[in-house]
PDB file of C-alpha atoms and ligand atoms in Angstrom:
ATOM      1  CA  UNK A   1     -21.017  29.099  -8.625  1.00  0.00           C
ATOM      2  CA  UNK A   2     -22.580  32.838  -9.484  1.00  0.00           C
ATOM      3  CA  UNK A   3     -25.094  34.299  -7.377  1.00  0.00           C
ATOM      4  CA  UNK A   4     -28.011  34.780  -9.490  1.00  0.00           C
ATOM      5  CA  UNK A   5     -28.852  37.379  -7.177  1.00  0.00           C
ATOM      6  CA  UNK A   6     -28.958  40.777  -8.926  1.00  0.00           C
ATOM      7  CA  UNK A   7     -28.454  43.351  -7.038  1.00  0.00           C
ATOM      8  CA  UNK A   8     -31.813  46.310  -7.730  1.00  0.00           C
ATOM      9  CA  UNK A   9     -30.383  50.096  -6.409  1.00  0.00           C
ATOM     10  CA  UNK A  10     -33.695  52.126  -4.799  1.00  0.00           C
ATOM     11  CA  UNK A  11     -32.294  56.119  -4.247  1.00  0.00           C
ATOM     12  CA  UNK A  12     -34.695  57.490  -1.172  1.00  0.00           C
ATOM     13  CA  UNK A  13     -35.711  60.891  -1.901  1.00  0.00           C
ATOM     14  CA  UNK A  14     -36.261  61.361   1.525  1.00  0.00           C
ATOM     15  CA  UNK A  15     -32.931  63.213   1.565  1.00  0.00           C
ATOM     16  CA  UNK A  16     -32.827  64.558  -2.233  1.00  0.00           C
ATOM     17  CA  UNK A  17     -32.967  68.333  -2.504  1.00  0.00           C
ATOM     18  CA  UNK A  18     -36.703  69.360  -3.206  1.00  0.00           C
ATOM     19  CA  UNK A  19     -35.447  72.218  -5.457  1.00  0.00           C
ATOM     20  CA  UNK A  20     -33.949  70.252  -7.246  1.00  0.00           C
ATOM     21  CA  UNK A  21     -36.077  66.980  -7.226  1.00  0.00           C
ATOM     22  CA  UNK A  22     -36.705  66.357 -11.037  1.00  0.00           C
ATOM     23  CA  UNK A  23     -33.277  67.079 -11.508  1.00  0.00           C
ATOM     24  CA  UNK A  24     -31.271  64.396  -9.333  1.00  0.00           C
ATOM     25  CA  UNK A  25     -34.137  62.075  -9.607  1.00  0.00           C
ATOM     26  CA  UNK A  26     -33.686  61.927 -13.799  1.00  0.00           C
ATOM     27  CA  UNK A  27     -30.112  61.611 -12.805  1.00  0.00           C
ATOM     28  CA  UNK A  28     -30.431  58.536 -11.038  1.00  0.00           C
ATOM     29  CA  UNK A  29     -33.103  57.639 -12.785  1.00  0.00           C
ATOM     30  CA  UNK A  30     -31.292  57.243 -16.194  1.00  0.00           C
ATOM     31  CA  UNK A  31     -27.649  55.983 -14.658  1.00  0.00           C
ATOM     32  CA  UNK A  32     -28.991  53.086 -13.279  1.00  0.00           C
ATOM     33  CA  UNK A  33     -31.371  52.889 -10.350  1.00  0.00           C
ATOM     34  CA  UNK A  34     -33.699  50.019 -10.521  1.00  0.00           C
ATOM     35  CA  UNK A  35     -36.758  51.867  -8.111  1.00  0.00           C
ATOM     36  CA  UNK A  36     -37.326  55.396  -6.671  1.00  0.00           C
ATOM     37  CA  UNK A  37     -37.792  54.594  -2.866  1.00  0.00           C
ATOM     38  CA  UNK A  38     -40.682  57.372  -1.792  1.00  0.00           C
ATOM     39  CA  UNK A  39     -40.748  57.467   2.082  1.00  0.00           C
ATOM     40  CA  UNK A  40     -44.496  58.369   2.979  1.00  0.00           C
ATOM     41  CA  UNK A  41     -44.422  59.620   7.017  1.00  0.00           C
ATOM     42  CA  UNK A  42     -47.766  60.957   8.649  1.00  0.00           C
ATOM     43  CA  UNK A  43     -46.679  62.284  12.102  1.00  0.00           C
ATOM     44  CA  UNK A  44     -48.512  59.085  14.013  1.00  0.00           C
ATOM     45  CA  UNK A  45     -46.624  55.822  13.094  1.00  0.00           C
ATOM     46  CA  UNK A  46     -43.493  57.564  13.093  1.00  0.00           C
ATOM     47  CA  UNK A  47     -42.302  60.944  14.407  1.00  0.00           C
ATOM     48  CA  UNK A  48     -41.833  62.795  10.982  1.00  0.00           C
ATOM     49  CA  UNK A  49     -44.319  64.284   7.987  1.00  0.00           C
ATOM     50  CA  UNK A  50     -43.623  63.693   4.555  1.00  0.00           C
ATOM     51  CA  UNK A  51     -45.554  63.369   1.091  1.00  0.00           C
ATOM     52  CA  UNK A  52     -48.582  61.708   0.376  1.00  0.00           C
ATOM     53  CA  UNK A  53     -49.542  59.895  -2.975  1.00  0.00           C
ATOM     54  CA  UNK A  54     -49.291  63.663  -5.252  1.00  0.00           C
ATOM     55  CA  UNK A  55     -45.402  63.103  -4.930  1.00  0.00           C
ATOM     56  CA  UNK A  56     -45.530  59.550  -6.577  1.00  0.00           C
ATOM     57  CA  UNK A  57     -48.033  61.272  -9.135  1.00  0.00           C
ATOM     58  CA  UNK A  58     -45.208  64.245  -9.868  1.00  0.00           C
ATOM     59  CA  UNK A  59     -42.468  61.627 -10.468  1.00  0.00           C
ATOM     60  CA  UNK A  60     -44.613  59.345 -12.900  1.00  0.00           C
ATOM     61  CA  UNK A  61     -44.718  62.827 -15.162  1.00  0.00           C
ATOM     62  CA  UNK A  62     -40.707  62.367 -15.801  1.00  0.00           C
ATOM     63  CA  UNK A  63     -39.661  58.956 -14.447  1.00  0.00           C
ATOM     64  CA  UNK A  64     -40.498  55.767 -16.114  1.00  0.00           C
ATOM     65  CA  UNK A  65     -38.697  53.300 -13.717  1.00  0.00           C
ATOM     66  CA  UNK A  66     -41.125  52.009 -10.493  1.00  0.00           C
ATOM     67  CA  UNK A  67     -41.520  53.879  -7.998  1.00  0.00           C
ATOM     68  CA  UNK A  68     -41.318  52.151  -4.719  1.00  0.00           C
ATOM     69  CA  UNK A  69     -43.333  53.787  -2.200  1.00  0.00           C
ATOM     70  CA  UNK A  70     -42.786  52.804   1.605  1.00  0.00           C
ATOM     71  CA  UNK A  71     -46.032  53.763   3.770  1.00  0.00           C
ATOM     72  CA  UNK A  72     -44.694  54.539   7.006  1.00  0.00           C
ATOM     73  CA  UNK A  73     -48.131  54.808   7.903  1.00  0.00           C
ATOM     74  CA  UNK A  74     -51.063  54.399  10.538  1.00  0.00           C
ATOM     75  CA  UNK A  75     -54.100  53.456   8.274  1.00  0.00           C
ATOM     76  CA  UNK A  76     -52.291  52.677   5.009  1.00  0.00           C
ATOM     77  CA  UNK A  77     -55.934  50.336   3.778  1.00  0.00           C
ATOM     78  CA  UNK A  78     -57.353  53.525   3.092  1.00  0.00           C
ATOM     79  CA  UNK A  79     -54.864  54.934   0.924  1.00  0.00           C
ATOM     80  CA  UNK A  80     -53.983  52.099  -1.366  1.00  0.00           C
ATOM     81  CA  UNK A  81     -56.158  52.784  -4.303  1.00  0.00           C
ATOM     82  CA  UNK A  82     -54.776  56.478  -4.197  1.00  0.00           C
ATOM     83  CA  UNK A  83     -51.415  55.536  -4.176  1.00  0.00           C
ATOM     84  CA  UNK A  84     -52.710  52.922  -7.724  1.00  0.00           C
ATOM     85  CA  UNK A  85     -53.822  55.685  -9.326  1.00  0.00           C
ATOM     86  CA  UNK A  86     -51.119  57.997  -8.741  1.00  0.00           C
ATOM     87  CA  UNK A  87     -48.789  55.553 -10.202  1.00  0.00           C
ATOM     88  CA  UNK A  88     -46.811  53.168  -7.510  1.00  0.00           C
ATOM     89  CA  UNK A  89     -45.446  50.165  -8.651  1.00  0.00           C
ATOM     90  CA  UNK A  90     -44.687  48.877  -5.377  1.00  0.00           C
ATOM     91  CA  UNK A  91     -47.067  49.735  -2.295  1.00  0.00           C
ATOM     92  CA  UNK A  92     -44.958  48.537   0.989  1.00  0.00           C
ATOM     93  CA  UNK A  93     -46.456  48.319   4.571  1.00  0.00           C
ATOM     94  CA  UNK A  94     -45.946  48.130   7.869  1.00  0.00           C
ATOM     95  CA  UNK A  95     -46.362  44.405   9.691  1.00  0.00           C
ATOM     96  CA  UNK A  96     -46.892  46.625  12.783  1.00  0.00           C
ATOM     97  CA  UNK A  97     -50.085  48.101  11.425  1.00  0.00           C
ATOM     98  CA  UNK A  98     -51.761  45.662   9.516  1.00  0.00           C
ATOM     99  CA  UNK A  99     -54.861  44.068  11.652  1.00  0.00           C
ATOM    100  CA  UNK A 100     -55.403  42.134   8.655  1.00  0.00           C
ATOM    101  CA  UNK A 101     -52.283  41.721   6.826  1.00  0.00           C
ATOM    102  CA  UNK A 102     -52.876  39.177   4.328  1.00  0.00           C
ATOM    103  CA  UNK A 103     -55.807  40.948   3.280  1.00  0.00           C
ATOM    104  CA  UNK A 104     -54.457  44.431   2.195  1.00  0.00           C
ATOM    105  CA  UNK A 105     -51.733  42.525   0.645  1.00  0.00           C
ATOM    106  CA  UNK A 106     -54.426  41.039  -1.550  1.00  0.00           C
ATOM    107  CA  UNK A 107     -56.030  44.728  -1.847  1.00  0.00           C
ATOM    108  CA  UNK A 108     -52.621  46.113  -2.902  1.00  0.00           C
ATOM    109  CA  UNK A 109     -52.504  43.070  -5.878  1.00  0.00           C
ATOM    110  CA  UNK A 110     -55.933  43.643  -6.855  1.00  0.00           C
ATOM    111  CA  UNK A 111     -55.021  47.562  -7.519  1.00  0.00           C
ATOM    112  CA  UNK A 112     -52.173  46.452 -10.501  1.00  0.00           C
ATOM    113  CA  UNK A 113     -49.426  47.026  -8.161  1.00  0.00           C
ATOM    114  CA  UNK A 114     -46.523  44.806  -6.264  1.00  0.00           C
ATOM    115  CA  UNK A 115     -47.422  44.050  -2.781  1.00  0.00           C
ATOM    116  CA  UNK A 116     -44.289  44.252  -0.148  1.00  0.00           C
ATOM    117  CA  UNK A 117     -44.293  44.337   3.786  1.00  0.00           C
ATOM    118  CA  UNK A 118     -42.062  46.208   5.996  1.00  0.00           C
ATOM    119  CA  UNK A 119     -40.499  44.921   9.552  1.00  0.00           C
ATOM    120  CA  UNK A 120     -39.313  47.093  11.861  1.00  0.00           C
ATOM    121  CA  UNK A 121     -36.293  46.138  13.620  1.00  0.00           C
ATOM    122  CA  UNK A 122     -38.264  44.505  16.699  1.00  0.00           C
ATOM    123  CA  UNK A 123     -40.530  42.461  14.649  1.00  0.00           C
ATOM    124  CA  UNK A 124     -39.509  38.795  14.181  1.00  0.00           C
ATOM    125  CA  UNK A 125     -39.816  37.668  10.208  1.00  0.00           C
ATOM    126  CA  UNK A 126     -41.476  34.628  11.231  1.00  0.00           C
ATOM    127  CA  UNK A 127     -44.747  37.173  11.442  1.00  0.00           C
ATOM    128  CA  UNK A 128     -44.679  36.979   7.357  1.00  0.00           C
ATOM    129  CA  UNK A 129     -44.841  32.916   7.002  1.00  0.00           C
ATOM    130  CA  UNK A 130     -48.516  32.734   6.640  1.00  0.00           C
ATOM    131  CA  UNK A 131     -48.381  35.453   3.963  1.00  0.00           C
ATOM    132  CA  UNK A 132     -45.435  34.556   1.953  1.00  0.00           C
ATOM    133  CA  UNK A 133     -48.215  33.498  -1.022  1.00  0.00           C
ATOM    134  CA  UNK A 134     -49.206  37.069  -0.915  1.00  0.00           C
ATOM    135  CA  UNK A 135     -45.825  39.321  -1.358  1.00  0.00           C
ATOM    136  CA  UNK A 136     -43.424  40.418  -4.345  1.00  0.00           C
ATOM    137  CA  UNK A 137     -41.068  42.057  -1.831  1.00  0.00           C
ATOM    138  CA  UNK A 138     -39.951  41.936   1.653  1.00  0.00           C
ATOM    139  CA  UNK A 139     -38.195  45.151   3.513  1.00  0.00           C
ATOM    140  CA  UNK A 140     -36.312  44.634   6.731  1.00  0.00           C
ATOM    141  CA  UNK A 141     -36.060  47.825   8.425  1.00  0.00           C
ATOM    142  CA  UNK A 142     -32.150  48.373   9.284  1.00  0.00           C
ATOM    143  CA  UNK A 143     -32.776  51.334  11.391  1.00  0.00           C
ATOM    144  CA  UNK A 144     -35.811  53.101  13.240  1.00  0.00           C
ATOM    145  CA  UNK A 145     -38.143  53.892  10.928  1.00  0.00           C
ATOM    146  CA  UNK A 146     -38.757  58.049  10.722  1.00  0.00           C
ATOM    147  CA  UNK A 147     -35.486  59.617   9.920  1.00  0.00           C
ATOM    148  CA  UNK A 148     -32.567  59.689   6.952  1.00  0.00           C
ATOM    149  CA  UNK A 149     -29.196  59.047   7.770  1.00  0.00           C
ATOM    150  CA  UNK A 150     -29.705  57.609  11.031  1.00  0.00           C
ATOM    151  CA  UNK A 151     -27.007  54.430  11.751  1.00  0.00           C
ATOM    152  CA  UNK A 152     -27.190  50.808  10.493  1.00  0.00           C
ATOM    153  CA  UNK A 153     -28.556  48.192  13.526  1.00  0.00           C
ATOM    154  CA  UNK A 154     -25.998  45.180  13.036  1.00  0.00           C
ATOM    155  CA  UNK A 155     -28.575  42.815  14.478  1.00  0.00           C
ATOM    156  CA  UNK A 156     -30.560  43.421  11.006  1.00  0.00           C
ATOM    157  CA  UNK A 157     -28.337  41.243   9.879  1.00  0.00           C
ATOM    158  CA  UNK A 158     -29.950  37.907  11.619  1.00  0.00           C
ATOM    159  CA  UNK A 159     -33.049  39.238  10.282  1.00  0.00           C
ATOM    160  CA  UNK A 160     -32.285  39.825   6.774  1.00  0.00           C
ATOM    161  CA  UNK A 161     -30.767  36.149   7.181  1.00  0.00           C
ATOM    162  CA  UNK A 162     -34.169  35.045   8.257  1.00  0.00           C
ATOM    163  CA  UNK A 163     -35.886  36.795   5.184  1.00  0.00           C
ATOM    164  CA  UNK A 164     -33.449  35.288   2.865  1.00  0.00           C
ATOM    165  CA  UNK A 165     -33.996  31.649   4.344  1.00  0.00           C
ATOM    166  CA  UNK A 166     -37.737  32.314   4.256  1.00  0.00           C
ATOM    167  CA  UNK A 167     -37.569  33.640   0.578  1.00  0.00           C
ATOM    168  CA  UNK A 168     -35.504  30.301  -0.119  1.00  0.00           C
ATOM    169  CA  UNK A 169     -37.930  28.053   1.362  1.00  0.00           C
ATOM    170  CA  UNK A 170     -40.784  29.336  -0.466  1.00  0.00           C
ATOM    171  CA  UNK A 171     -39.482  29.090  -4.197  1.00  0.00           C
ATOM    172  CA  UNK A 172     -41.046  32.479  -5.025  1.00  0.00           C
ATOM    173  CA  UNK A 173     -40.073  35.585  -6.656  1.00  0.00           C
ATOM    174  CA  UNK A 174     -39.965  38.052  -3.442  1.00  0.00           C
ATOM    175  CA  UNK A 175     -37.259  40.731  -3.642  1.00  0.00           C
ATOM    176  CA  UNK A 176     -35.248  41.567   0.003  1.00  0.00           C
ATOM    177  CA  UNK A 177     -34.914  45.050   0.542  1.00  0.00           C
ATOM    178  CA  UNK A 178     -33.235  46.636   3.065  1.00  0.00           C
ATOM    179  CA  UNK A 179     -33.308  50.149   4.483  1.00  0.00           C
ATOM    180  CA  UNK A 180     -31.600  52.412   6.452  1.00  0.00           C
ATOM    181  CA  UNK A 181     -28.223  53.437   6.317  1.00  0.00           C
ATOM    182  CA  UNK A 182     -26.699  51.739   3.609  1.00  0.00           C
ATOM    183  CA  UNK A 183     -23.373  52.719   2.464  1.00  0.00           C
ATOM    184  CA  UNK A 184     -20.424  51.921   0.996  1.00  0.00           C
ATOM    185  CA  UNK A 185     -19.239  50.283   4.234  1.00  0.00           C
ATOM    186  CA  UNK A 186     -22.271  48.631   5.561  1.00  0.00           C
ATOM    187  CA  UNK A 187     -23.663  47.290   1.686  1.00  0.00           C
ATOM    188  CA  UNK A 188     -21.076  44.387   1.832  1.00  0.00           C
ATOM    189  CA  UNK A 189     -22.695  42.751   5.210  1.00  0.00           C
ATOM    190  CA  UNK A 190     -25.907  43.698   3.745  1.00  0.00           C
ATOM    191  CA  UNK A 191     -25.471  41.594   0.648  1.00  0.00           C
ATOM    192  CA  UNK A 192     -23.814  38.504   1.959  1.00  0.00           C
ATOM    193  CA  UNK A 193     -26.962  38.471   4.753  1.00  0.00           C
ATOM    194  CA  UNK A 194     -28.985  37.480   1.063  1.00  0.00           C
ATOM    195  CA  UNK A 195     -30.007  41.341   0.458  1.00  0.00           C
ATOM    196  CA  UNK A 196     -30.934  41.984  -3.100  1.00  0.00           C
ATOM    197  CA  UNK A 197     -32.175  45.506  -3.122  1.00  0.00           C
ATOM    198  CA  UNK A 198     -30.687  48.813  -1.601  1.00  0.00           C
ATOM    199  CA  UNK A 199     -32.379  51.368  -0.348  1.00  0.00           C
ATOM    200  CA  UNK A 200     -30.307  54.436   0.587  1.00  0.00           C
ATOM    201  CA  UNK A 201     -31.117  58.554   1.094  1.00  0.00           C
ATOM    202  CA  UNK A 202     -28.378  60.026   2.599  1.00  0.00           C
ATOM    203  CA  UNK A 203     -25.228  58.028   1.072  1.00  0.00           C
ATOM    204  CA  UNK A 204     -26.091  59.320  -2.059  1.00  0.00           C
ATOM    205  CA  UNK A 205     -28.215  62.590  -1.857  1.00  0.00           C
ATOM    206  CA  UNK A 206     -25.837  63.560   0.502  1.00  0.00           C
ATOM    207  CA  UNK A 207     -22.788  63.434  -1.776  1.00  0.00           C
ATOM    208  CA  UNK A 208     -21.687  65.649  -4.470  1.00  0.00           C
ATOM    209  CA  UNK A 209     -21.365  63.302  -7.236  1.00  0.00           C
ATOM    210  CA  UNK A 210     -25.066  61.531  -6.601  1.00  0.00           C
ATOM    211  CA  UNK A 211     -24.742  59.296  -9.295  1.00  0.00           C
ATOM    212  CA  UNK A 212     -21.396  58.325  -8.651  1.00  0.00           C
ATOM    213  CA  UNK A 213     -22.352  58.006  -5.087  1.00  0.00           C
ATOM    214  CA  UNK A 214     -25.058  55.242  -6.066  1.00  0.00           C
ATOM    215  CA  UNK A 215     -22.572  53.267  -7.985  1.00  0.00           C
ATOM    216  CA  UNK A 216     -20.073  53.228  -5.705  1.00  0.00           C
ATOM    217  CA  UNK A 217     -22.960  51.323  -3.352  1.00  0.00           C
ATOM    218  CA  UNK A 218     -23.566  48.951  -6.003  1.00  0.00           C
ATOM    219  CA  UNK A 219     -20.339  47.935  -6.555  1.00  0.00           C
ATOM    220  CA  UNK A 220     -18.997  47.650  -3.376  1.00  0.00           C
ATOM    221  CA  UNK A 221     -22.413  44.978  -2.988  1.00  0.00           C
ATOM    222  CA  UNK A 222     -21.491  43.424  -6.008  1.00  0.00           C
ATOM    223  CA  UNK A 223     -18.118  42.250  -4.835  1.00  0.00           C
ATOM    224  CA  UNK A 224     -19.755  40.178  -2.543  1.00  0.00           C
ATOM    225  CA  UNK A 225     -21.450  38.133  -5.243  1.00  0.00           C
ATOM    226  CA  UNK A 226     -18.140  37.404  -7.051  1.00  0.00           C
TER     227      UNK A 226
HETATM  228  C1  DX5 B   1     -36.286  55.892   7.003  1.00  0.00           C
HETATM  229  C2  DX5 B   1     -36.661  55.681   5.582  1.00  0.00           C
HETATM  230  C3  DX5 B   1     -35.516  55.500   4.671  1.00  0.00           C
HETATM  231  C4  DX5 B   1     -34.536  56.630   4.610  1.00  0.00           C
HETATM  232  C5  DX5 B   1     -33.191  55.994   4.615  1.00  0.00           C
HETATM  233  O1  DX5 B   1     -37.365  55.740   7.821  1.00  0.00           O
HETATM  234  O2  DX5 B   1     -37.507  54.574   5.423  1.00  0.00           O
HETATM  235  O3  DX5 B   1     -35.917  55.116   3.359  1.00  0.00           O
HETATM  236  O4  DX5 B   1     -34.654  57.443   3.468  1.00  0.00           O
HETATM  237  O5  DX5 B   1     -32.250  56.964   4.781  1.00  0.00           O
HETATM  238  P1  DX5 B   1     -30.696  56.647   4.924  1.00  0.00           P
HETATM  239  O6  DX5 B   1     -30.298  55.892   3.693  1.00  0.00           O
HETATM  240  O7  DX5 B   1     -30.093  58.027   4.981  1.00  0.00           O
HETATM  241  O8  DX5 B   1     -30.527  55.864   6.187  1.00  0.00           O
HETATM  242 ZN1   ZN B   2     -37.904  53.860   3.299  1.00  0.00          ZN
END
């Protein structure tokens, strides 16, 4: 039977090359990525500074795709309205910081855009059961949050399992996301685990041919839905 499964492609431009930002981004942009993943760090939840809500306001001046912006944040309730304004499509979170989870998920709604939760790798799924009503996407964390090209945790797998079964069991729309390197080797496992969206920096900012680089993700996932 087909997998109805279709796989969405999310470039990070946590490793694109800021000088040339508008560039690769368009070029992903109009050869087929689904999201732009924006990978918001502030020094406290995670070891690393990025951008704040002005970057997702830059790209909504040339891209018209979503942006999917990942708060890899401390206090992410007081930025959500920001992050509406400036454009976001998709505000993710961290489990690991939300007191009052089911609550900013409802904030995040209320603001016009999709409301998703993140999991780092030591946090079970089971944590998102009571606010499955409440999310349009799901991201398991396949590494350590904080860092590009960093290497894939295999035990993700079990989790993004989990998510899938979860997903299943609740009849609703929620995409499964996954993040941290994903590459042409690691997208297969990925995908059979019940992954439906990619997230990936380094395997395809990295390469020369960036487009061709995405692609080659996608269709190496793809085989696994034949
Ligand atoms: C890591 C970020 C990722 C990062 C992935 O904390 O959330 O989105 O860009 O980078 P790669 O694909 O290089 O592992
Ligand atoms: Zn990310």
């Amino acid at each position: 039977m087909p997998n109805p499964r279709q796989i969405y492609m999310a470039p990070s431009i946590l490793s694109a090359d800021l000088l040339k930002l508008e560039e690769q981004v368009n070029q992903v942009a109009k050869n087929g990525a689904d999201f732009i993943h924006v990978d918001v760090m502030d020094g406290h939840f995670v070891p690393n500074l990025t951008f704040g809500h002005n970057m997702v306001a830059t790209l909504k001046r040339f891209v018209d795709i979503p942006i999917d912006t990942h708060l890899m944040i401390s206090n992410p309730d007081m930025y959500i309205e920001a992050y509406a304004e400036a454009g976001s499509g998709i505000l993710t979170v961290h489990q690991e910081v939300c007191t009052h989870l089911h609550r900013t998920l409802q904030a995040i709604r209320q603001c016009g855009m999709k409301a998703g939760v993140s999991l780092n790798p030591a946090t079970n799924v089971n944590t998102l059961e009571d606010v499955i009503d409440e999310l349009d996407l799901i991201l398991i964390m396949t590494v350590n949050p904080g860092f590009g090209g960093q290497t894939f945790i295999p035990r993700s797998l079990d989790k993004i399992r989990a998510a899938r079964n979860l997903i299943e069991a609740s009849g609703r729309n929620i995409r499964l996301e996954v993040d941290g390197g994903i590459n042409t080797e690691t997208v297969a496992q990925v995908i059979a685990a019940g992954a439906d969206t990619l997230v990936a920096g380094s395997a395809i900012f990295n390469k020369p041919d960036i487009v061709k680089a995405m692609q080659d993700i996608r269709t190496a996932g793809e085989k696994m839905l034949q």
